[in-house]
Coordinates of C-alpha atoms in Angstrom, one line a residue:
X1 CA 0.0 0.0 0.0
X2 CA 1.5 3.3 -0.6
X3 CA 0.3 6.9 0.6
X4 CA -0.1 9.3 -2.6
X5 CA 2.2 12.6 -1.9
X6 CA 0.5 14.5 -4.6
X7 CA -2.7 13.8 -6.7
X8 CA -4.1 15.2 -9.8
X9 CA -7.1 16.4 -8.8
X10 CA -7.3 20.7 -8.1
X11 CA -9.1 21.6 -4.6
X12 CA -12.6 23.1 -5.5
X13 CA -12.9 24.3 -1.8
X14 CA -11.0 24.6 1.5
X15 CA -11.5 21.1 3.8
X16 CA -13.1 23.3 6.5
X17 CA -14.5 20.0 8.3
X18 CA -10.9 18.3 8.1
X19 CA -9.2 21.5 9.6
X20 CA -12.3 21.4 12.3
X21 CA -11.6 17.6 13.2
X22 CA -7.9 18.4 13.4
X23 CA -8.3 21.1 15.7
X24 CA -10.7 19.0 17.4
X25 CA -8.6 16.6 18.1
X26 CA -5.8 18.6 19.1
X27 CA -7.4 20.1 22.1
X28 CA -8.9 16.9 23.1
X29 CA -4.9 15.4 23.4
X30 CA -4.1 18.8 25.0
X31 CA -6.6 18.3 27.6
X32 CA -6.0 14.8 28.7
X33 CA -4.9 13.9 32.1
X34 CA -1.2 12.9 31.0
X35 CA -0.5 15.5 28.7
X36 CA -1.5 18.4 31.6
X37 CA 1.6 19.9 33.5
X38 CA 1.1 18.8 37.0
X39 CA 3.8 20.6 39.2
X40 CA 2.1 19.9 42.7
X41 CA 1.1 16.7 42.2
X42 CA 3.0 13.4 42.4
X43 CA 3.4 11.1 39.8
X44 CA 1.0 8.5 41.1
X45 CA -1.5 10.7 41.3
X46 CA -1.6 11.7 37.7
X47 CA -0.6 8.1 37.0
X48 CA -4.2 7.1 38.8
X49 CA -6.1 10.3 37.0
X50 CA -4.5 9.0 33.6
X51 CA -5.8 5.1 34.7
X52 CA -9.8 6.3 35.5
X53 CA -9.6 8.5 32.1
X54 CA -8.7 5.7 30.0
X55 CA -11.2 3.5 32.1
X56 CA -14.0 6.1 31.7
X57 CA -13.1 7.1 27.9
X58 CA -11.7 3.7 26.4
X59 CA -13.1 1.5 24.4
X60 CA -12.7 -2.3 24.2
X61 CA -13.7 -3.5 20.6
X62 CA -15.0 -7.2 22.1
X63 CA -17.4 -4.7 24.2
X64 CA -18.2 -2.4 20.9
X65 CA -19.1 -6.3 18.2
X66 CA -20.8 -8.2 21.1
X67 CA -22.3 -5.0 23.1
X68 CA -21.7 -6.6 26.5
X69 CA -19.6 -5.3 28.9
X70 CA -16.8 -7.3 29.6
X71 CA -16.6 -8.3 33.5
X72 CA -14.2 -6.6 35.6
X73 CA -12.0 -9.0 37.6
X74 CA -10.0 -6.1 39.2
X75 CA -12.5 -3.6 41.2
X76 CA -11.4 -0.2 42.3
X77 CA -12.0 1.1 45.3

């Protein structure tokens, strides 16, 4: 598979969407838990903030085909 560098085919309009996903998805990485400078806190902490984000946020794709949650062996308390 190769990625085309240039194509053929002139732009008719600016990919407004695109730059809008983009920028989306920019601040979105900005403003995750492990990406924030934490000077106060320890590195556990944002160690356990960056653990319950992915928790919350992630996705397991067995849990997206099947839709049923997957049981947790591990609870936190």
């Amino acid at each position: 598979m190769v990625i085309p560098v240039h194509d053929i085919n002139p732009l008719r309009r600016t990919p407004w969407v695109t730059y809008a996903l983009v920028v989306a998805n920019l601040v979105v990485l900005l403003l995750s838990p492990g990406t924030l400078p934490h000077a106060a806190a320890s590195r556990g902490l944002v160690s356990c903030q960056m653990a319950a984000f992915y928790d919350h946020f992630g996705a397991i794709p067995r849990e997206l085909i099947r839709d049923h949650q997957l049981r947790n062996p591990i609870q936190v308390v």
